[in-house]
């Protein structure tokens, strides 16, 4: 019965009825498909504040797309004859603003003027991208304040345009890391980032690899995915394989049949292991060493054991922390010790929005997922990883449409999926696309990030 009700609500007639009742109707998001010839197509308007340093990098990036580029007067003036001011009444698929030169709050008015004049021209499923500098690396408190202000601006813009399926992000680029902007800008502008909004992507200096084929950026790479037999884990395996990686999938014995089916379909390798067992790190390392080591490590396996803390027994606490957090740390430590993570590799943890904002009845789960973020923050500063040019990041999914969420009562599910700026739940592929972005060899300058894949949830930071 609930399925029939949901199909009716999601039908054209149902959406029309909801609209007549004053209920916000979610815009269908444009997601990536393999037939696309370019990561971005359409009109884009490029604007800038004073002394913008990233304009040449943005311009170079867009030349490799199917973008029709328009320039605001401020941007054109700073490109020294490489561009003419041609902003018009055109409607845009993307608005890009370079605020990297801001050193004082008074200069922020140029950002206001740019978005005030053009935000109504942004198309459905459009993109807003603001570029700045890491505020803690600024030379003065005034510059730090101006740069940090861009985060509040981008998050607020995301909430203003979310109703049309559009998104807004801030990319901060450290001094000297300008050449590493490319992969982040490609990802944010592309349909692969459809369910990400209101986020900050931090780019720092690192050795990055040139990508011969952006449709297969992971070609020749080995990717380990734990919990790969179904749900988000299966989507991660599918997406990394689509992008060229060979998959080593790990899951427990009861999921062996499902895991074997997935790995057979992807021409991958199945490893049956309980990641909490004492011998799991060594057995996983052995399987990877037989393939020449791993380039991408995705710690996806996880469980929930929901109870309020007064009603939770210690075993429920320990199991959740061990599977979701401690096991991933032990596996990573073993792979580093045995040099089974190749130089230039990537480690990705799967956190959760509830690890950021907390949740009643999930003290164990929230603690474990917050721990993933802490682990990423610390390891991103690790000399051991820096010496091997290994990046480490996390994704924090919000309401993702899976078999687990499908079991939630209908109206609770309908309410829960709408509690974000895009007014809808995400798909497992949205999480997977973000992980593939982190795993891309051109993204080694992207490290220490926790990116929420939540449609800009109303809850959490």
PDB file of N, CA and C in Angstrom, residues 383-454:
ATOM      1  N   UNK A 383      52.979  12.852   8.557  1.00  0.00           N
ATOM      2  CA  UNK A 383      54.177  12.879   7.716  1.00  0.00           C
ATOM      3  C   UNK A 383      54.299  11.580   6.923  1.00  0.00           C
ATOM      4  N   UNK A 384      53.874  10.469   7.531  1.00  0.00           N
ATOM      5  CA  UNK A 384      53.947   9.180   6.848  1.00  0.00           C
ATOM      6  C   UNK A 384      53.152   9.207   5.553  1.00  0.00           C
ATOM      7  N   UNK A 385      51.927   9.746   5.601  1.00  0.00           N
ATOM      8  CA  UNK A 385      51.119   9.821   4.384  1.00  0.00           C
ATOM      9  C   UNK A 385      51.669  10.860   3.421  1.00  0.00           C
ATOM     10  N   UNK A 386      52.143  11.983   3.965  1.00  0.00           N
ATOM     11  CA  UNK A 386      52.694  13.028   3.102  1.00  0.00           C
ATOM     12  C   UNK A 386      53.903  12.517   2.322  1.00  0.00           C
ATOM     13  N   UNK A 387      54.760  11.751   2.988  1.00  0.00           N
ATOM     14  CA  UNK A 387      55.951  11.222   2.316  1.00  0.00           C
ATOM     15  C   UNK A 387      55.587  10.261   1.190  1.00  0.00           C
ATOM     16  N   UNK A 388      54.449   9.602   1.311  1.00  0.00           N
ATOM     17  CA  UNK A 388      53.996   8.665   0.284  1.00  0.00           C
ATOM     18  C   UNK A 388      52.974   9.305  -0.657  1.00  0.00           C
ATOM     19  N   UNK A 389      52.688  10.606  -0.445  1.00  0.00           N
ATOM     20  CA  UNK A 389      51.717  11.343  -1.264  1.00  0.00           C
ATOM     21  C   UNK A 389      50.352  10.657  -1.280  1.00  0.00           C
ATOM     22  N   UNK A 390      49.929  10.204  -0.102  1.00  0.00           N
ATOM     23  CA  UNK A 390      48.627   9.549   0.048  1.00  0.00           C
ATOM     24  C   UNK A 390      47.641  10.548   0.642  1.00  0.00           C
ATOM     25  N   UNK A 391      46.495  10.693   0.016  1.00  0.00           N
ATOM     26  CA  UNK A 391      45.450  11.578   0.538  1.00  0.00           C
ATOM     27  C   UNK A 391      44.496  10.782   1.422  1.00  0.00           C
ATOM     28  N   UNK A 392      43.811  11.480   2.307  1.00  0.00           N
ATOM     29  CA  UNK A 392      42.827  10.836   3.180  1.00  0.00           C
ATOM     30  C   UNK A 392      41.652  11.784   3.363  1.00  0.00           C
ATOM     31  N   UNK A 393      40.456  11.281   3.115  1.00  0.00           N
ATOM     32  CA  UNK A 393      39.237  12.084   3.173  1.00  0.00           C
ATOM     33  C   UNK A 393      38.085  11.229   3.675  1.00  0.00           C
ATOM     34  N   UNK A 394      36.949  11.875   3.898  1.00  0.00           N
ATOM     35  CA  UNK A 394      35.743  11.147   4.308  1.00  0.00           C
ATOM     36  C   UNK A 394      34.531  11.713   3.594  1.00  0.00           C
ATOM     37  N   UNK A 395      33.545  10.856   3.407  1.00  0.00           N
ATOM     38  CA  UNK A 395      32.219  11.290   2.973  1.00  0.00           C
ATOM     39  C   UNK A 395      31.270  11.131   4.155  1.00  0.00           C
ATOM     40  N   UNK A 396      30.290  12.016   4.235  1.00  0.00           N
ATOM     41  CA  UNK A 396      29.294  11.942   5.307  1.00  0.00           C
ATOM     42  C   UNK A 396      27.908  11.942   4.671  1.00  0.00           C
ATOM     43  N   UNK A 397      27.376  10.756   4.343  1.00  0.00           N
ATOM     44  CA  UNK A 397      26.056  10.697   3.704  1.00  0.00           C
ATOM     45  C   UNK A 397      24.945  11.165   4.634  1.00  0.00           C
ATOM     46  N   UNK A 398      23.932  11.759   4.022  1.00  0.00           N
ATOM     47  CA  UNK A 398      22.711  12.092   4.740  1.00  0.00           C
ATOM     48  C   UNK A 398      21.653  11.042   4.446  1.00  0.00           C
ATOM     49  N   UNK A 399      20.448  11.477   4.034  1.00  0.00           N
ATOM     50  CA  UNK A 399      19.365  10.542   3.719  1.00  0.00           C
ATOM     51  C   UNK A 399      19.606   9.984   2.320  1.00  0.00           C
ATOM     52  N   UNK A 400      20.041   8.742   2.257  1.00  0.00           N
ATOM     53  CA  UNK A 400      20.321   8.066   0.990  1.00  0.00           C
ATOM     54  C   UNK A 400      19.298   6.955   0.798  1.00  0.00           C
ATOM     55  N   UNK A 401      18.710   6.885  -0.388  1.00  0.00           N
ATOM     56  CA  UNK A 401      17.664   5.906  -0.685  1.00  0.00           C
ATOM     57  C   UNK A 401      18.282   4.511  -0.823  1.00  0.00           C
ATOM     58  N   UNK A 402      18.126   3.701   0.209  1.00  0.00           N
ATOM     59  CA  UNK A 402      18.642   2.333   0.218  1.00  0.00           C
ATOM     60  C   UNK A 402      17.552   1.397   0.721  1.00  0.00           C
ATOM     61  N   UNK A 403      17.850   0.108   0.744  1.00  0.00           N
ATOM     62  CA  UNK A 403      16.892  -0.858   1.296  1.00  0.00           C
ATOM     63  C   UNK A 403      16.598  -0.543   2.756  1.00  0.00           C
ATOM     64  N   UNK A 404      17.591  -0.020   3.464  1.00  0.00           N
ATOM     65  CA  UNK A 404      17.396   0.314   4.872  1.00  0.00           C
ATOM     66  C   UNK A 404      16.401   1.465   5.037  1.00  0.00           C
ATOM     67  N   UNK A 405      16.558   2.520   4.232  1.00  0.00           N
ATOM     68  CA  UNK A 405      15.628   3.647   4.354  1.00  0.00           C
ATOM     69  C   UNK A 405      14.253   3.297   3.792  1.00  0.00           C
ATOM     70  N   UNK A 406      14.208   2.350   2.842  1.00  0.00           N
ATOM     71  CA  UNK A 406      12.912   1.931   2.294  1.00  0.00           C
ATOM     72  C   UNK A 406      12.055   1.247   3.344  1.00  0.00           C
ATOM     73  N   UNK A 407      12.690   0.725   4.390  1.00  0.00           N
ATOM     74  CA  UNK A 407      11.948   0.046   5.460  1.00  0.00           C
ATOM     75  C   UNK A 407      11.377   1.016   6.486  1.00  0.00           C
ATOM     76  N   UNK A 408      11.756   2.283   6.391  1.00  0.00           N
ATOM     77  CA  UNK A 408      11.220   3.295   7.307  1.00  0.00           C
ATOM     78  C   UNK A 408       9.752   3.535   6.958  1.00  0.00           C
ATOM     79  N   UNK A 409       8.870   3.729   7.944  1.00  0.00           N
ATOM     80  CA  UNK A 409       7.465   4.011   7.646  1.00  0.00           C
ATOM     81  C   UNK A 409       7.312   5.155   6.644  1.00  0.00           C
ATOM     82  N   UNK A 410       6.300   5.046   5.776  1.00  0.00           N
ATOM     83  CA  UNK A 410       6.154   5.918   4.617  1.00  0.00           C
ATOM     84  C   UNK A 410       6.265   7.397   4.949  1.00  0.00           C
ATOM     85  N   UNK A 411       5.431   7.883   5.853  1.00  0.00           N
ATOM     86  CA  UNK A 411       5.385   9.323   6.073  1.00  0.00           C
ATOM     87  C   UNK A 411       6.621   9.818   6.822  1.00  0.00           C
ATOM     88  N   UNK A 412       7.197   8.982   7.662  1.00  0.00           N
ATOM     89  CA  UNK A 412       8.476   9.333   8.288  1.00  0.00           C
ATOM     90  C   UNK A 412       9.554   9.439   7.219  1.00  0.00           C
ATOM     91  N   UNK A 413       9.534   8.502   6.271  1.00  0.00           N
ATOM     92  CA  UNK A 413      10.503   8.503   5.176  1.00  0.00           C
ATOM     93  C   UNK A 413      10.325   9.732   4.285  1.00  0.00           C
ATOM     94  N   UNK A 414       9.088  10.049   3.957  1.00  0.00           N
ATOM     95  CA  UNK A 414       8.822  11.209   3.112  1.00  0.00           C
ATOM     96  C   UNK A 414       9.285  12.496   3.777  1.00  0.00           C
ATOM     97  N   UNK A 415       9.056  12.593   5.083  1.00  0.00           N
ATOM     98  CA  UNK A 415       9.465  13.779   5.827  1.00  0.00           C
ATOM     99  C   UNK A 415      10.987  13.854   5.909  1.00  0.00           C
ATOM    100  N   UNK A 416      11.628  12.722   6.212  1.00  0.00           N
ATOM    101  CA  UNK A 416      13.073  12.696   6.392  1.00  0.00           C
ATOM    102  C   UNK A 416      13.841  13.058   5.141  1.00  0.00           C
ATOM    103  N   UNK A 417      13.386  12.592   3.986  1.00  0.00           N
ATOM    104  CA  UNK A 417      14.133  12.844   2.763  1.00  0.00           C
ATOM    105  C   UNK A 417      14.027  14.303   2.314  1.00  0.00           C
ATOM    106  N   UNK A 418      13.066  15.043   2.852  1.00  0.00           N
ATOM    107  CA  UNK A 418      12.877  16.426   2.420  1.00  0.00           C
ATOM    108  C   UNK A 418      13.613  17.436   3.303  1.00  0.00           C
ATOM    109  N   UNK A 419      14.287  16.969   4.340  1.00  0.00           N
ATOM    110  CA  UNK A 419      14.915  17.894   5.289  1.00  0.00           C
ATOM    111  C   UNK A 419      16.292  18.358   4.809  1.00  0.00           C
ATOM    112  N   UNK A 420      16.321  18.858   3.594  1.00  0.00           N
ATOM    113  CA  UNK A 420      17.551  19.413   3.032  1.00  0.00           C
ATOM    114  C   UNK A 420      17.188  20.408   1.944  1.00  0.00           C
ATOM    115  N   UNK A 421      18.156  21.148   1.478  1.00  0.00           N
ATOM    116  CA  UNK A 421      17.891  22.228   0.528  1.00  0.00           C
ATOM    117  C   UNK A 421      17.390  21.731  -0.817  1.00  0.00           C
ATOM    118  N   UNK A 422      17.692  20.483  -1.174  1.00  0.00           N
ATOM    119  CA  UNK A 422      17.228  19.924  -2.445  1.00  0.00           C
ATOM    120  C   UNK A 422      15.902  19.191  -2.311  1.00  0.00           C
ATOM    121  N   UNK A 423      15.383  19.094  -1.080  1.00  0.00           N
ATOM    122  CA  UNK A 423      14.050  18.525  -0.799  1.00  0.00           C
ATOM    123  C   UNK A 423      13.881  17.097  -1.303  1.00  0.00           C
ATOM    124  N   UNK A 424      14.925  16.292  -1.217  1.00  0.00           N
ATOM    125  CA  UNK A 424      14.842  14.905  -1.675  1.00  0.00           C
ATOM    126  C   UNK A 424      15.985  14.091  -1.095  1.00  0.00           C
ATOM    127  N   UNK A 425      15.812  12.777  -1.135  1.00  0.00           N
ATOM    128  CA  UNK A 425      16.885  11.899  -0.718  1.00  0.00           C
ATOM    129  C   UNK A 425      17.914  11.741  -1.816  1.00  0.00           C
ATOM    130  N   UNK A 426      19.108  11.335  -1.422  1.00  0.00           N
ATOM    131  CA  UNK A 426      20.144  11.054  -2.399  1.00  0.00           C
ATOM    132  C   UNK A 426      20.125   9.596  -2.811  1.00  0.00           C
ATOM    133  N   UNK A 427      20.980   9.246  -3.739  1.00  0.00           N
ATOM    134  CA  UNK A 427      21.121   7.873  -4.210  1.00  0.00           C
ATOM    135  C   UNK A 427      22.500   7.346  -3.820  1.00  0.00           C
ATOM    136  N   UNK A 428      22.643   6.031  -3.682  1.00  0.00           N
ATOM    137  CA  UNK A 428      23.968   5.479  -3.370  1.00  0.00           C
ATOM    138  C   UNK A 428      25.061   5.956  -4.320  1.00  0.00           C
ATOM    139  N   UNK A 429      24.705   6.168  -5.588  1.00  0.00           N
ATOM    140  CA  UNK A 429      25.716   6.611  -6.548  1.00  0.00           C
ATOM    141  C   UNK A 429      26.252   7.989  -6.195  1.00  0.00           C
ATOM    142  N   UNK A 430      25.476   8.811  -5.501  1.00  0.00           N
ATOM    143  CA  UNK A 430      25.966  10.135  -5.114  1.00  0.00           C
ATOM    144  C   UNK A 430      27.144  10.024  -4.149  1.00  0.00           C
ATOM    145  N   UNK A 431      27.052   9.085  -3.232  1.00  0.00           N
ATOM    146  CA  UNK A 431      28.164   8.826  -2.313  1.00  0.00           C
ATOM    147  C   UNK A 431      29.350   8.272  -3.098  1.00  0.00           C
ATOM    148  N   UNK A 432      29.060   7.359  -4.003  1.00  0.00           N
ATOM    149  CA  UNK A 432      30.116   6.703  -4.776  1.00  0.00           C
ATOM    150  C   UNK A 432      30.868   7.684  -5.672  1.00  0.00           C
ATOM    151  N   UNK A 433      30.155   8.625  -6.273  1.00  0.00           N
ATOM    152  CA  UNK A 433      30.811   9.612  -7.140  1.00  0.00           C
ATOM    153  C   UNK A 433      31.820  10.443  -6.349  1.00  0.00           C
ATOM    154  N   UNK A 434      31.456  10.784  -5.121  1.00  0.00           N
ATOM    155  CA  UNK A 434      32.354  11.578  -4.285  1.00  0.00           C
ATOM    156  C   UNK A 434      33.605  10.785  -3.938  1.00  0.00           C
ATOM    157  N   UNK A 435      33.426   9.511  -3.647  1.00  0.00           N
ATOM    158  CA  UNK A 435      34.573   8.655  -3.328  1.00  0.00           C
ATOM    159  C   UNK A 435      35.479   8.488  -4.548  1.00  0.00           C
ATOM    160  N   UNK A 436      34.892   8.366  -5.725  1.00  0.00           N
ATOM    161  CA  UNK A 436      35.701   8.266  -6.939  1.00  0.00           C
ATOM    162  C   UNK A 436      36.489   9.555  -7.173  1.00  0.00           C
ATOM    163  N   UNK A 437      35.881  10.688  -6.875  1.00  0.00           N
ATOM    164  CA  UNK A 437      36.584  11.975  -6.959  1.00  0.00           C
ATOM    165  C   UNK A 437      37.791  11.994  -6.027  1.00  0.00           C
ATOM    166  N   UNK A 438      37.606  11.531  -4.798  1.00  0.00           N
ATOM    167  CA  UNK A 438      38.732  11.468  -3.861  1.00  0.00           C
ATOM    168  C   UNK A 438      39.825  10.522  -4.365  1.00  0.00           C
ATOM    169  N   UNK A 439      39.410   9.418  -4.993  1.00  0.00           N
ATOM    170  CA  UNK A 439      40.366   8.422  -5.457  1.00  0.00           C
ATOM    171  C   UNK A 439      41.110   8.800  -6.721  1.00  0.00           C
ATOM    172  N   UNK A 440      40.615   9.789  -7.439  1.00  0.00           N
ATOM    173  CA  UNK A 440      41.234  10.231  -8.683  1.00  0.00           C
ATOM    174  C   UNK A 440      42.682  10.680  -8.429  1.00  0.00           C
ATOM    175  N   UNK A 441      43.664  10.178  -9.173  1.00  0.00           N
ATOM    176  CA  UNK A 441      45.057  10.595  -8.961  1.00  0.00           C
ATOM    177  C   UNK A 441      45.276  12.099  -9.105  1.00  0.00           C
ATOM    178  N   UNK A 442      44.383  12.780  -9.820  1.00  0.00           N
ATOM    179  CA  UNK A 442      44.491  14.237  -9.947  1.00  0.00           C
ATOM    180  C   UNK A 442      44.003  14.957  -8.698  1.00  0.00           C
ATOM    181  N   UNK A 443      43.457  14.204  -7.729  1.00  0.00           N
ATOM    182  CA  UNK A 443      42.911  14.799  -6.503  1.00  0.00           C
ATOM    183  C   UNK A 443      43.826  14.639  -5.297  1.00  0.00           C
ATOM    184  N   UNK A 444      45.112  14.364  -5.502  1.00  0.00           N
ATOM    185  CA  UNK A 444      45.989  14.194  -4.340  1.00  0.00           C
ATOM    186  C   UNK A 444      46.102  15.476  -3.522  1.00  0.00           C
ATOM    187  N   UNK A 445      45.817  16.622  -4.131  1.00  0.00           N
ATOM    188  CA  UNK A 445      45.805  17.875  -3.381  1.00  0.00           C
ATOM    189  C   UNK A 445      44.557  18.060  -2.545  1.00  0.00           C
ATOM    190  N   UNK A 446      43.610  17.143  -2.667  1.00  0.00           N
ATOM    191  CA  UNK A 446      42.372  17.185  -1.874  1.00  0.00           C
ATOM    192  C   UNK A 446      42.548  16.198  -0.733  1.00  0.00           C
ATOM    193  N   UNK A 447      42.837  16.693   0.458  1.00  0.00           N
ATOM    194  CA  UNK A 447      43.085  15.814   1.599  1.00  0.00           C
ATOM    195  C   UNK A 447      42.640  16.513   2.874  1.00  0.00           C
ATOM    196  N   UNK A 448      42.163  15.712   3.820  1.00  0.00           N
ATOM    197  CA  UNK A 448      41.666  16.270   5.072  1.00  0.00           C
ATOM    198  C   UNK A 448      40.261  16.820   4.979  1.00  0.00           C
ATOM    199  N   UNK A 449      39.527  16.419   3.944  1.00  0.00           N
ATOM    200  CA  UNK A 449      38.153  16.884   3.744  1.00  0.00           C
ATOM    201  C   UNK A 449      37.143  15.877   4.271  1.00  0.00           C
ATOM    202  N   UNK A 450      36.072  16.365   4.860  1.00  0.00           N
ATOM    203  CA  UNK A 450      34.873  15.560   5.095  1.00  0.00           C
ATOM    204  C   UNK A 450      33.746  16.234   4.333  1.00  0.00           C
ATOM    205  N   UNK A 451      33.315  15.610   3.264  1.00  0.00           N
ATOM    206  CA  UNK A 451      32.300  16.193   2.392  1.00  0.00           C
ATOM    207  C   UNK A 451      30.962  15.533   2.670  1.00  0.00           C
ATOM    208  N   UNK A 452      29.988  16.353   3.018  1.00  0.00           N
ATOM    209  CA  UNK A 452      28.636  15.856   3.270  1.00  0.00           C
ATOM    210  C   UNK A 452      27.927  15.597   1.946  1.00  0.00           C
ATOM    211  N   UNK A 453      27.374  14.413   1.804  1.00  0.00           N
ATOM    212  CA  UNK A 453      26.578  14.069   0.625  1.00  0.00           C
ATOM    213  C   UNK A 453      25.142  13.991   1.121  1.00  0.00           C
ATOM    214  N   UNK A 454      24.503  15.141   1.236  1.00  0.00           N
ATOM    215  CA  UNK A 454      23.243  15.218   1.984  1.00  0.00           C
ATOM    216  C   UNK A 454      22.250  16.212   1.406  1.00  0.00           C
TER     217      UNK A 454
END
